[in-house]
PDB file of C-alpha atoms and ligand atoms in Angstrom:
ATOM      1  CA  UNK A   1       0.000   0.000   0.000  1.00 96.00           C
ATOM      2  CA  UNK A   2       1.576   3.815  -0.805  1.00 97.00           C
ATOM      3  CA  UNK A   3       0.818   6.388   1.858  1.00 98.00           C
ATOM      4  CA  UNK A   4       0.340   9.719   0.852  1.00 98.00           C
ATOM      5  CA  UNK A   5      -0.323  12.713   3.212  1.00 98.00           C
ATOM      6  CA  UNK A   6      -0.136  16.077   3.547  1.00 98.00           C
ATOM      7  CA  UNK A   7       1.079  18.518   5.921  1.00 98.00           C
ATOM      8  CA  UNK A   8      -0.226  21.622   7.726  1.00 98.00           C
ATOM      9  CA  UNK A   9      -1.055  23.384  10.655  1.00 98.00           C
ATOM     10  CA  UNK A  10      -3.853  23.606  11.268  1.00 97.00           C
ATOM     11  CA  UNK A  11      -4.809  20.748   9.046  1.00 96.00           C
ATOM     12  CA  UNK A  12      -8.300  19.731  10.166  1.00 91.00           C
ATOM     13  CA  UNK A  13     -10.746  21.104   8.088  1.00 88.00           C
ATOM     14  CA  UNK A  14      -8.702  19.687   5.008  1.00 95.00           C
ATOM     15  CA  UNK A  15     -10.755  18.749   2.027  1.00 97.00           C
ATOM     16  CA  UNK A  16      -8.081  16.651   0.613  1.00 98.00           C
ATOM     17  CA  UNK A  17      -8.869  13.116   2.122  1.00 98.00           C
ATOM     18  CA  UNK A  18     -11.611  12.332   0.605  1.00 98.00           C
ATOM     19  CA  UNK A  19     -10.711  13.977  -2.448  1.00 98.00           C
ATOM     20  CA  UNK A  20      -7.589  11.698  -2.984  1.00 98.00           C
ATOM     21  CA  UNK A  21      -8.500   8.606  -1.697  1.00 98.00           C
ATOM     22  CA  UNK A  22     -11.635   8.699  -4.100  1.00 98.00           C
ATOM     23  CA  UNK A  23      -9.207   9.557  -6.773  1.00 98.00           C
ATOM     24  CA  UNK A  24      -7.070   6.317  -5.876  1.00 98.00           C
ATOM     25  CA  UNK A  25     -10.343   4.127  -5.905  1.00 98.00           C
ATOM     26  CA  UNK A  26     -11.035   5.740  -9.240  1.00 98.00           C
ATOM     27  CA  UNK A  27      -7.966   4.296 -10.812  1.00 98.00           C
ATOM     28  CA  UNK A  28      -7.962   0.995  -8.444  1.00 98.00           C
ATOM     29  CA  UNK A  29      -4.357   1.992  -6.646  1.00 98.00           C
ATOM     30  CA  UNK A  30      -3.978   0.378  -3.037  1.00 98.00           C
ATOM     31  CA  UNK A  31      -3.137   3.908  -1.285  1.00 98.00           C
ATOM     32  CA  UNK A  32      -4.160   6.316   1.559  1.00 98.00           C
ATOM     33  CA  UNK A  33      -4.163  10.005   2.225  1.00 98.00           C
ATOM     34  CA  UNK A  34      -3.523  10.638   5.466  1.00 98.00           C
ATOM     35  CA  UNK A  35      -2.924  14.454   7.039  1.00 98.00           C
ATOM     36  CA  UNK A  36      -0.004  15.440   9.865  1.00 98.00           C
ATOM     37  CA  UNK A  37       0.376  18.400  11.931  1.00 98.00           C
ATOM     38  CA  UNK A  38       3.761  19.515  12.641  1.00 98.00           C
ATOM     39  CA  UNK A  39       4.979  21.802  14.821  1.00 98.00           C
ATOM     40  CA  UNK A  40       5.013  25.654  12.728  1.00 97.00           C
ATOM     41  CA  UNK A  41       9.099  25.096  12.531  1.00 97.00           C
ATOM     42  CA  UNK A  42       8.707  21.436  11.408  1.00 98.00           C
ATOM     43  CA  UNK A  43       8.081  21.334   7.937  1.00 98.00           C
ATOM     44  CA  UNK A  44      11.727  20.579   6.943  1.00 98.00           C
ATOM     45  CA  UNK A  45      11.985  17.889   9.864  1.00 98.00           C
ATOM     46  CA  UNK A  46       8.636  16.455   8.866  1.00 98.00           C
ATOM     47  CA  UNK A  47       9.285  16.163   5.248  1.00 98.00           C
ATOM     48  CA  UNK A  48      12.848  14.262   6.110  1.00 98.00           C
ATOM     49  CA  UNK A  49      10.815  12.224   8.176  1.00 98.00           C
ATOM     50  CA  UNK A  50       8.316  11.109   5.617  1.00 98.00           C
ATOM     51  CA  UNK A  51      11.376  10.320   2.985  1.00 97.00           C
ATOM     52  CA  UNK A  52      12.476   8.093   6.149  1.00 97.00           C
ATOM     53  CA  UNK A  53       8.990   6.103   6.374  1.00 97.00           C
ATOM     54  CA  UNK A  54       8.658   5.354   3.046  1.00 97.00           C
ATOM     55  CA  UNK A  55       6.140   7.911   2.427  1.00 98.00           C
ATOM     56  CA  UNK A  56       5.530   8.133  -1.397  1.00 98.00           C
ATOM     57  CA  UNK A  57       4.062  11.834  -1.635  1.00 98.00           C
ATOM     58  CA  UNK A  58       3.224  14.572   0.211  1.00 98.00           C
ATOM     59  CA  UNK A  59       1.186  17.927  -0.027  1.00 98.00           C
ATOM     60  CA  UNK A  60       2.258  20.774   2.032  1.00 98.00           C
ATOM     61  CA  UNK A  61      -0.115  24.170   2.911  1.00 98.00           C
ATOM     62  CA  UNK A  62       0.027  26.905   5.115  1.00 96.00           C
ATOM     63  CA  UNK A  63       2.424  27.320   7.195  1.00 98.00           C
ATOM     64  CA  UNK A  64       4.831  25.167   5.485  1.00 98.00           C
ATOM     65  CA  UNK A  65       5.111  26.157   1.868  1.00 98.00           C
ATOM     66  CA  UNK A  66       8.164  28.184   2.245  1.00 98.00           C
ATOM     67  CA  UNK A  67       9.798  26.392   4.598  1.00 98.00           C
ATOM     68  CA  UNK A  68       9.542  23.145   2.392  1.00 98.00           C
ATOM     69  CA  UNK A  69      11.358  24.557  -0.473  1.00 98.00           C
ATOM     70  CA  UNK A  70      14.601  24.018   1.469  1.00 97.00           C
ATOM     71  CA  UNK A  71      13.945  20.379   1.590  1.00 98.00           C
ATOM     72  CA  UNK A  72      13.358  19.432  -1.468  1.00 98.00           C
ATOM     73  CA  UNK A  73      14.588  19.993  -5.304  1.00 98.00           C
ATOM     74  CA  UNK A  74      12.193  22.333  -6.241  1.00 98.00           C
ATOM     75  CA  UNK A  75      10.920  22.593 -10.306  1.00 97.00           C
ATOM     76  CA  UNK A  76      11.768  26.002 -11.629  1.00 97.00           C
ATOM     77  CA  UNK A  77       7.806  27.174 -10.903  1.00 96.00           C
ATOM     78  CA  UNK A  78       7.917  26.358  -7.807  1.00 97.00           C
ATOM     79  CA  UNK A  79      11.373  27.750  -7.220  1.00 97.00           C
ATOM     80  CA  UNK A  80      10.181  30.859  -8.849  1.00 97.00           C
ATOM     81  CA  UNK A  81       7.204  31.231  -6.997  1.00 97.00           C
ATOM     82  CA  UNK A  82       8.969  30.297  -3.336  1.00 97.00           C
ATOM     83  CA  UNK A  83       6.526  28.086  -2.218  1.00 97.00           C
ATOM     84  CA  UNK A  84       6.374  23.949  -2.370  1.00 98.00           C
ATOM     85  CA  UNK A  85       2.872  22.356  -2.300  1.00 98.00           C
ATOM     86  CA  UNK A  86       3.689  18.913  -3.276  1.00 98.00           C
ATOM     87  CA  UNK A  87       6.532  16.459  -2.432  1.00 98.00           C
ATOM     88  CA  UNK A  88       7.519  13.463  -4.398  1.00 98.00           C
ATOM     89  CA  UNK A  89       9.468  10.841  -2.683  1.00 98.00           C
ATOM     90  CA  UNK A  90       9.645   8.424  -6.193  1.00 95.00           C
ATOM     91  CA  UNK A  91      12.353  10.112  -7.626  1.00 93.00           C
ATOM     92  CA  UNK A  92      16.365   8.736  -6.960  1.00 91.00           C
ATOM     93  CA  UNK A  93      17.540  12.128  -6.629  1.00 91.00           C
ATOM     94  CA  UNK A  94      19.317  13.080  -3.619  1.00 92.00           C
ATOM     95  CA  UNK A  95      16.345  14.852  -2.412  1.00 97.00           C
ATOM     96  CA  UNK A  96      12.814  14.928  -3.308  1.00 98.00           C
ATOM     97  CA  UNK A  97      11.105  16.835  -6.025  1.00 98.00           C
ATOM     98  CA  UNK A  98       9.400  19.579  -4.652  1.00 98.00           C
ATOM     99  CA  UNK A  99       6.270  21.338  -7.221  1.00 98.00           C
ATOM    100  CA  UNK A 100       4.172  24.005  -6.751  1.00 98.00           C
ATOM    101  CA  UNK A 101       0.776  22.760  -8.611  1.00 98.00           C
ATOM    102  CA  UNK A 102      -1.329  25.645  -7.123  1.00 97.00           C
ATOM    103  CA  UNK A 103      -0.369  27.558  -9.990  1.00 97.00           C
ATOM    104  CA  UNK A 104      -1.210  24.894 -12.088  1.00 97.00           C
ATOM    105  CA  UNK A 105      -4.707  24.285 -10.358  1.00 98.00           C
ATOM    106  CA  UNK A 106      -5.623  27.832 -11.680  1.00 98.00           C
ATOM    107  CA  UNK A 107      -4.522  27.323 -15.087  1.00 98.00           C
ATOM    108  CA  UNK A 108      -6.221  24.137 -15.513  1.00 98.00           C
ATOM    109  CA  UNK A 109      -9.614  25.463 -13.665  1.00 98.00           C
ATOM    110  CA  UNK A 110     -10.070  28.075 -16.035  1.00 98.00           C
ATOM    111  CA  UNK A 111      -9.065  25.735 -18.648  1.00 98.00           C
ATOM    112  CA  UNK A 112     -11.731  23.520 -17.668  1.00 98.00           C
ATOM    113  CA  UNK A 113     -13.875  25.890 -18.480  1.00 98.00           C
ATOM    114  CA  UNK A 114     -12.868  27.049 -21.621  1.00 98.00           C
ATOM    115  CA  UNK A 115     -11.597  30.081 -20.680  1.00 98.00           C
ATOM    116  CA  UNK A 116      -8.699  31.234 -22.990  1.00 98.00           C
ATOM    117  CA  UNK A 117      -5.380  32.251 -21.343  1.00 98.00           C
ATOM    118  CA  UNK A 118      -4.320  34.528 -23.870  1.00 97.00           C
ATOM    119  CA  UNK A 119      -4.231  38.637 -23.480  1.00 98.00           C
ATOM    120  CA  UNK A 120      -4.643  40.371 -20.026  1.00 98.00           C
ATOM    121  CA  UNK A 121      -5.393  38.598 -16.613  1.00 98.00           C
ATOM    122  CA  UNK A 122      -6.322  40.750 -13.277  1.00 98.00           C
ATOM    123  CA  UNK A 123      -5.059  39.180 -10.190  1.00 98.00           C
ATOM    124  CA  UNK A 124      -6.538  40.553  -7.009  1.00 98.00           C
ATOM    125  CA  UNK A 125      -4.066  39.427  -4.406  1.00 98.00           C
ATOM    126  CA  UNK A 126      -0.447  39.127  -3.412  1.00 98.00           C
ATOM    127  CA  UNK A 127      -0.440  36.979  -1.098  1.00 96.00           C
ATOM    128  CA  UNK A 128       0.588  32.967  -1.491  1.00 95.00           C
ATOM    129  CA  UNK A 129      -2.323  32.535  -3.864  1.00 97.00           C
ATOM    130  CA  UNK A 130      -2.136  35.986  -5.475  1.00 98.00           C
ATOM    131  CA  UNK A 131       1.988  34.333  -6.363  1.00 98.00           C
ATOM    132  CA  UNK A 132       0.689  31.183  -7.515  1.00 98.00           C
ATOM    133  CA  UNK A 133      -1.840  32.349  -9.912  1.00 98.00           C
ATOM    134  CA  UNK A 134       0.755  35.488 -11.663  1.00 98.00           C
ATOM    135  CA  UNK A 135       2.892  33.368 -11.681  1.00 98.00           C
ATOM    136  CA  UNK A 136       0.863  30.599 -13.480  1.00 98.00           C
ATOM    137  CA  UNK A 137      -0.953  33.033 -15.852  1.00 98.00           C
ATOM    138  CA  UNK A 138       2.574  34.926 -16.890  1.00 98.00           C
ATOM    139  CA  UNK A 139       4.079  30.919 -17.423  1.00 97.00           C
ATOM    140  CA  UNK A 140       0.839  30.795 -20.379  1.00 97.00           C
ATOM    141  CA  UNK A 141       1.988  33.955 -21.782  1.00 98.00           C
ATOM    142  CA  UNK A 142      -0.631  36.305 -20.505  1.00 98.00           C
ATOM    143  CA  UNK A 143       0.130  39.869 -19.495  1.00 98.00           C
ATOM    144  CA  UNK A 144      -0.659  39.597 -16.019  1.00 98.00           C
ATOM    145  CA  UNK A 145      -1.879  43.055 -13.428  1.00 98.00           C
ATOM    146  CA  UNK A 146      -1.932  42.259 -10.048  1.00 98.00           C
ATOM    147  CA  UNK A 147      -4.085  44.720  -7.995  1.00 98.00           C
ATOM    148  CA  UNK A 148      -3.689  44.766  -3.867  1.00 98.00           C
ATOM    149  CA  UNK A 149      -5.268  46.263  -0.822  1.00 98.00           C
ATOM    150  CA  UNK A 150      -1.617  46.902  -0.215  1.00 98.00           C
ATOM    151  CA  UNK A 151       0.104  48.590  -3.362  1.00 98.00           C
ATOM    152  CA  UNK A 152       3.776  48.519  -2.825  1.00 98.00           C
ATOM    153  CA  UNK A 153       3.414  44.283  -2.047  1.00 98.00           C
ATOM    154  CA  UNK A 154       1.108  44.039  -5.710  1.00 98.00           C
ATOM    155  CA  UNK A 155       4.513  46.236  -7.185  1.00 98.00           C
ATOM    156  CA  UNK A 156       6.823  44.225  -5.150  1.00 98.00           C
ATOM    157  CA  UNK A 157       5.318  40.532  -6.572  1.00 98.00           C
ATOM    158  CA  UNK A 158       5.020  42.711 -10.300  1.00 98.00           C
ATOM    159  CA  UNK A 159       8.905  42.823 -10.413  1.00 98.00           C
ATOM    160  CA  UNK A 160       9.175  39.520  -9.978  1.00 98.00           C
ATOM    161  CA  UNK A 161       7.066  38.384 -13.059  1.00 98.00           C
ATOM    162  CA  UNK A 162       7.580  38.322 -16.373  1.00 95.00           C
ATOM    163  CA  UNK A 163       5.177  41.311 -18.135  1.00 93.00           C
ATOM    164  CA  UNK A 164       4.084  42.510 -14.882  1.00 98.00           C
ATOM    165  CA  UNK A 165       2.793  45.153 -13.346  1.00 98.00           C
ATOM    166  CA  UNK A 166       1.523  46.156  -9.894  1.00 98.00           C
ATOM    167  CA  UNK A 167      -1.877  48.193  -9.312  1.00 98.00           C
ATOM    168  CA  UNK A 168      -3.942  49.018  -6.296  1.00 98.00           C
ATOM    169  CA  UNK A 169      -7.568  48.089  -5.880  1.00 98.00           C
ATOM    170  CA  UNK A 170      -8.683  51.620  -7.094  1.00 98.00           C
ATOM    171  CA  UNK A 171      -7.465  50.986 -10.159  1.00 98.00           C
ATOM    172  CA  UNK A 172      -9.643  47.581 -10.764  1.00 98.00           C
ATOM    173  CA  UNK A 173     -12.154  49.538 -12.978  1.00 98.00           C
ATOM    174  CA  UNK A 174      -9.667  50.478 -15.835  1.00 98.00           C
ATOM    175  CA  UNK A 175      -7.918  47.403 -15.222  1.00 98.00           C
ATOM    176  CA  UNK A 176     -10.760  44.785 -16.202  1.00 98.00           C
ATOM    177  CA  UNK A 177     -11.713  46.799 -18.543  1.00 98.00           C
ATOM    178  CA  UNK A 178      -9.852  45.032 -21.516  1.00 96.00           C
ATOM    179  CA  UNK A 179      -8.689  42.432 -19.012  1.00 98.00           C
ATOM    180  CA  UNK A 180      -9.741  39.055 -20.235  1.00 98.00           C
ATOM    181  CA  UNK A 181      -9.322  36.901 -16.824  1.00 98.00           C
ATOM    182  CA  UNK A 182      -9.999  37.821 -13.264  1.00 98.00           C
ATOM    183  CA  UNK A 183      -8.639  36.184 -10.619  1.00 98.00           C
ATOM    184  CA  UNK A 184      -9.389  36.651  -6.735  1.00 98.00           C
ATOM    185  CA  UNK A 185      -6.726  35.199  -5.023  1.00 98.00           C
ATOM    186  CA  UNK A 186      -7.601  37.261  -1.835  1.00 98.00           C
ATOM    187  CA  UNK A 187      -9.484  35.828   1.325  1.00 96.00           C
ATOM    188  CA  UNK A 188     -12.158  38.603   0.818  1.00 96.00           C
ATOM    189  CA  UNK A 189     -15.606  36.942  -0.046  1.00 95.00           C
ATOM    190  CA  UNK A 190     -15.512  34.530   2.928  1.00 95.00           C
ATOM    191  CA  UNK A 191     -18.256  36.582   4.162  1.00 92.00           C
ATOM    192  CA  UNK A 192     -21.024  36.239   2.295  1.00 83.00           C
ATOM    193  CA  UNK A 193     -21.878  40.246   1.140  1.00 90.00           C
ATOM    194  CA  UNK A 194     -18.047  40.942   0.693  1.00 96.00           C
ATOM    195  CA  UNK A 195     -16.061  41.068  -2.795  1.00 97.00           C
ATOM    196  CA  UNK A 196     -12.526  42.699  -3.275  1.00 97.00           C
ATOM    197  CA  UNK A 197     -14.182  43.566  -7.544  1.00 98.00           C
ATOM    198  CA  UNK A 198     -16.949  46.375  -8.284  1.00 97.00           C
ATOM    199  CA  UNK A 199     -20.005  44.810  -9.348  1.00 98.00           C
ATOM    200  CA  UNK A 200     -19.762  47.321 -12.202  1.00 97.00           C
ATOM    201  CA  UNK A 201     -16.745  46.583 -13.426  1.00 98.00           C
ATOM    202  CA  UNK A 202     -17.317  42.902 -14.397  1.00 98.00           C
ATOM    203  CA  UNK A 203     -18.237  42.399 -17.919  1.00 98.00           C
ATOM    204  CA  UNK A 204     -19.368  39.324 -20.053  1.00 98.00           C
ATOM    205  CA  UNK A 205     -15.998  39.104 -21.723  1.00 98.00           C
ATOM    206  CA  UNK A 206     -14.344  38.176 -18.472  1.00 98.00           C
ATOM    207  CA  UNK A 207     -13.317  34.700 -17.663  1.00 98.00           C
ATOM    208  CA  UNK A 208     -13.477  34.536 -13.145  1.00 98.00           C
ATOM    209  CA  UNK A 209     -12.097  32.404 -11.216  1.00 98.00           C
ATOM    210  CA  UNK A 210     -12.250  32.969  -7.328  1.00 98.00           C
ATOM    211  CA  UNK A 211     -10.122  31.381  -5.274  1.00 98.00           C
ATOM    212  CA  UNK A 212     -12.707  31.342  -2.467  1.00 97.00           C
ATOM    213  CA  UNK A 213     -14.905  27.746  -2.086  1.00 96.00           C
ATOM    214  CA  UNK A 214     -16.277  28.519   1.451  1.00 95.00           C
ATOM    215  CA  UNK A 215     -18.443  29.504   0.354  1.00 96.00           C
ATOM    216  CA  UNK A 216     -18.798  28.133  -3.002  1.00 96.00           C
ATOM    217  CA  UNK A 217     -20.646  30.706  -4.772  1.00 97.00           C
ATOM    218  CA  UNK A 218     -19.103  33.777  -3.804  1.00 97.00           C
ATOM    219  CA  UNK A 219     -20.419  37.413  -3.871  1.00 98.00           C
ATOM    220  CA  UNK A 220     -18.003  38.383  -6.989  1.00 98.00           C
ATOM    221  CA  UNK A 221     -18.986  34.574  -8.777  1.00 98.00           C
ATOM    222  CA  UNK A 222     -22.844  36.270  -8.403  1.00 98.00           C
ATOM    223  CA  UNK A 223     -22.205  39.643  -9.948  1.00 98.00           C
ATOM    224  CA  UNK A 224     -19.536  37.912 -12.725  1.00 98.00           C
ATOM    225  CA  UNK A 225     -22.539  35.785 -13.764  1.00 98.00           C
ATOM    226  CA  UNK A 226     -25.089  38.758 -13.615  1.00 98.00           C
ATOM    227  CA  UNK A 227     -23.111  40.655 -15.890  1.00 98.00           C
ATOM    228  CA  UNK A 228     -22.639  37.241 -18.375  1.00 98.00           C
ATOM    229  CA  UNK A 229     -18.883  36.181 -17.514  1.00 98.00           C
ATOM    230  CA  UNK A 230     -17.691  33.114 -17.213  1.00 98.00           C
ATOM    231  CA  UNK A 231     -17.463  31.484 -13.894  1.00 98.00           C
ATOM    232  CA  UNK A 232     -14.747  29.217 -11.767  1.00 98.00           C
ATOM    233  CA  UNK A 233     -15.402  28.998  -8.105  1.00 98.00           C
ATOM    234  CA  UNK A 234     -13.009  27.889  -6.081  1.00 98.00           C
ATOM    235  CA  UNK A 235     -13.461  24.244  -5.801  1.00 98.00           C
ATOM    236  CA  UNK A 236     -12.224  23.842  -9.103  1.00 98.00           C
ATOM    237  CA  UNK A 237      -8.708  25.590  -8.170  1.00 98.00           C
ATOM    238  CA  UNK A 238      -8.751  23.130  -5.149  1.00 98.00           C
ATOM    239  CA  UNK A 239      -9.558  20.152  -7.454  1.00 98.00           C
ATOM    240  CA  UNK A 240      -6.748  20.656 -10.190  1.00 98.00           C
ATOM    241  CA  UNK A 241      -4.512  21.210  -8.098  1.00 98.00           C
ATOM    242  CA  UNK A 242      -5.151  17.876  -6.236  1.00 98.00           C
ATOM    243  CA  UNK A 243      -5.654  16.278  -9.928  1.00 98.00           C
ATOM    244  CA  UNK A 244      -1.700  17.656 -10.731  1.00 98.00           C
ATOM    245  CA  UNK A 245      -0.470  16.300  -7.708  1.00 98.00           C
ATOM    246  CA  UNK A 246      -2.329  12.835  -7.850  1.00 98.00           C
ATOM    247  CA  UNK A 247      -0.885  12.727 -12.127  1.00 98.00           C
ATOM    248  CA  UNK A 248       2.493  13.849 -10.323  1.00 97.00           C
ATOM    249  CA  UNK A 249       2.465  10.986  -7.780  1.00 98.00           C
ATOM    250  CA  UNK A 250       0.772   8.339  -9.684  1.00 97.00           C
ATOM    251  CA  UNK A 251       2.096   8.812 -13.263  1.00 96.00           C
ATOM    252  CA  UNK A 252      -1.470   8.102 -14.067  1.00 97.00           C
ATOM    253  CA  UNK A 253      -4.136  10.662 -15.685  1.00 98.00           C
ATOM    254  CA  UNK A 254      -6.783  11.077 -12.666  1.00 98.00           C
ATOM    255  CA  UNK A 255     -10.161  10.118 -12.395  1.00 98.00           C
ATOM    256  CA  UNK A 256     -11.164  14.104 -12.445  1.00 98.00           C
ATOM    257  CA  UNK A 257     -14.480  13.340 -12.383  1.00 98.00           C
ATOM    258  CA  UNK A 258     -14.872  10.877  -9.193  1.00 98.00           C
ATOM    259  CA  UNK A 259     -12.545  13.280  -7.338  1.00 98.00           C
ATOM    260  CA  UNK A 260     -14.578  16.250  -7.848  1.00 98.00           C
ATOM    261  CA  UNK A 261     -17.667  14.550  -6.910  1.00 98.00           C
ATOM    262  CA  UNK A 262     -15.792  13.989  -3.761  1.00 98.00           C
ATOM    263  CA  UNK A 263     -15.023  17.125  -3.308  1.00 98.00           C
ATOM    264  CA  UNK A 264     -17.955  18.344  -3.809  1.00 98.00           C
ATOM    265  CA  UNK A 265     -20.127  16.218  -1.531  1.00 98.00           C
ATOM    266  CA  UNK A 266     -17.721  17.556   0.991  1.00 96.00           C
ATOM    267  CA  UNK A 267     -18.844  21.356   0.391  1.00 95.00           C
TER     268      UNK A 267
HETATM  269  P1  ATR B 301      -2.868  33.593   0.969  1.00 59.42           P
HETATM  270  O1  ATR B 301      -1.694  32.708   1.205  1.00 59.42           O
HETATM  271  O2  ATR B 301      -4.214  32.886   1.051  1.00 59.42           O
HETATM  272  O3  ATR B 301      -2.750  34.384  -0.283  1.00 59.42           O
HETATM  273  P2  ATR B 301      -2.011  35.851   2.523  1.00 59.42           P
HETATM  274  O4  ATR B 301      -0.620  35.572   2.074  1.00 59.42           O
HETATM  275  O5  ATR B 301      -2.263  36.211   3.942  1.00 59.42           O
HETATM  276  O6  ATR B 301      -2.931  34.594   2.231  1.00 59.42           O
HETATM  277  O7  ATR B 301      -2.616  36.985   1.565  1.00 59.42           O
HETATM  278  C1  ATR B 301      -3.887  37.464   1.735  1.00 59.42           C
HETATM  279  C2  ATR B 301      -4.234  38.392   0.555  1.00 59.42           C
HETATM  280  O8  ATR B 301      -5.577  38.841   0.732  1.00 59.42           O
HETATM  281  C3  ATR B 301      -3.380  39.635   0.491  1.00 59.42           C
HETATM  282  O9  ATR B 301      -3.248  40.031  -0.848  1.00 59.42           O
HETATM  283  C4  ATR B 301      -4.226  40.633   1.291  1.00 59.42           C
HETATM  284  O10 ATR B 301      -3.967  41.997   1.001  1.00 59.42           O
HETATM  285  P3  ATR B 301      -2.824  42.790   1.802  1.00 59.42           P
HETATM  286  O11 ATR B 301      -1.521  42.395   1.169  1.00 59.42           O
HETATM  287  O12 ATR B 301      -3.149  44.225   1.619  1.00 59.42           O
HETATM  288  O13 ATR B 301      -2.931  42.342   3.251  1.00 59.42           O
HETATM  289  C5  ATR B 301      -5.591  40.259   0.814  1.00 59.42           C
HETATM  290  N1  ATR B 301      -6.658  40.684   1.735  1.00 59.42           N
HETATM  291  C6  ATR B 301      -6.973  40.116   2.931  1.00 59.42           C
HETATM  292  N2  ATR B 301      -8.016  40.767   3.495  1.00 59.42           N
HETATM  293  C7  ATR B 301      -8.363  41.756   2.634  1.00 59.42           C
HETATM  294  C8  ATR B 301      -9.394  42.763   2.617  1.00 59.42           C
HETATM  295  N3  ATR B 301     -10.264  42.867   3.623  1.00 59.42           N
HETATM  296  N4  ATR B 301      -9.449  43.594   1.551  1.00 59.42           N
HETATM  297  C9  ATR B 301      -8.583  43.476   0.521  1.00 59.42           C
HETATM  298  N5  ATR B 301      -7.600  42.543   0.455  1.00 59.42           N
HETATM  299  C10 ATR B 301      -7.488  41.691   1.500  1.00 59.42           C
END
């Protein structure tokens, strides 16, 4: 049997579980997912520590992402980005390979849904997830604005990737208006009436993708689809990036579909 896990702190609430273990019944693979809580400083000792037990792969979230980069041999995306979310033990390097397939969740969630990643894409966010995503979006050759409540950390992360540039959230008006993607990688929309975008400023050209899935259908995912966008709620971000890891660990395409389900019944 392979063991698979991941790592955080606090890890509770995590929707990953059931989302992998349906995805190993899916393809008939004799694994688990099971989920660790190290100490905040322990992500390099508890990443050594699952090399030593013959773990085969490992996720990694919050508080760990950084700190995990130091253990492993990260991909250039994930070295570019700072931040590890998955481990794989497989390899016969010296150290594990270390990916970060957030990014990659966001680029294949909008793909998903046929939104094209070509031209302009509005990231709201600078954070981890507000990293990820530019630096996803700028790897698939779109011009990529990233708009914060903070300006100087969206002109900060701007520098930092390729055909960048850093806005505050007063600017989101001209911004999306010949954007072609909006992303919300902030935590804003967690309450139910809140949304980091003017209603206004959403049009039916835009492809959105919120990062949010508690809940699942945000404020901003309501307006987007008032004014005819395309919508991605957050789920989707949560499920491709499980889906890259899984394809990653496994070598195998993913049963998508039974690990969404999953997923979902979870929400
Ligand atoms: P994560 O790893 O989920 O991205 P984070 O690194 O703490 O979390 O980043 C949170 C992001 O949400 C930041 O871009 C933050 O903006 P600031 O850099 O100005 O703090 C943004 N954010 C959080 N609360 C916000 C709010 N009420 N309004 C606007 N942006 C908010």
């Amino acid at each position: 049997m392979d063991v698979y896990g991941l790592i955080g702190n606090p890890v509770g609430h995590s929707l990953s579980p059931p989302m992998h273990e349906a995805g190993y019944e899916g393809v008939d693979l004799d694994a688990r997912y099971v989920t660790f809580e190290p100490p905040a400083d322990g992500a390099v000792a508890a990443i050594e520590g699952a090399d030593a037990l013959g773990v085969a792969g490992l996720n990694v979230t919050i508080p760990f992402k950084q700190d995990a980069l130091s253990a492993v041999d990260p991909d250039p995306l994930a070295e570019r980005i700072g931040a590890v979310n998955t481990v794989d033990f497989t390899g016969d390097g010296d150290r594990p390979a270390g990916y970060n397939t957030d990014a990659v969740g966001a680029v294949r969630a909008l793909r998903s849904h046929d939104v094209a990643l070509s031209g302009t894409a509005v990231v709201v966010g600078a954070g981890g997830a507000g990293r990820a995503v530019a630096f996803g979006l700028a790897d698939e050759g779109m011009t990529v604005r990233i708009a914060n409540r903070t300006e100087s950390k969206a002109h900060d992360l701007a520098a930092e990737v390729p055909d960048a540039t850093g806005h505050g959230l007063a600017e989101l008006d001209d911004l999306l208006a010949d954007a072609d993607v909006l992303v919300n990688a902030t935590s804003v929309g967690m309450e139910e009436a809140a949304t980091p975008v003017p209603a206004d400023a959403i049009h039916a050209g835009l492809g959105v993708l919120d990062a949010v899935y508690r809940p699942l259908e945000t404020r901003l995912l309501r307006d987007a689809d008032a004014a005819g966008a395309t919508t991605v709620d957050g789920a989707w971000m949560l499920l491709y990036q499980g889906v890259e890891a899984f394809e990653r660990w496994t070598g195998r395409d993913a049963p998508v579909e039974a690990m969404n389900e999953a997923l979902r019944a979870e929400l």
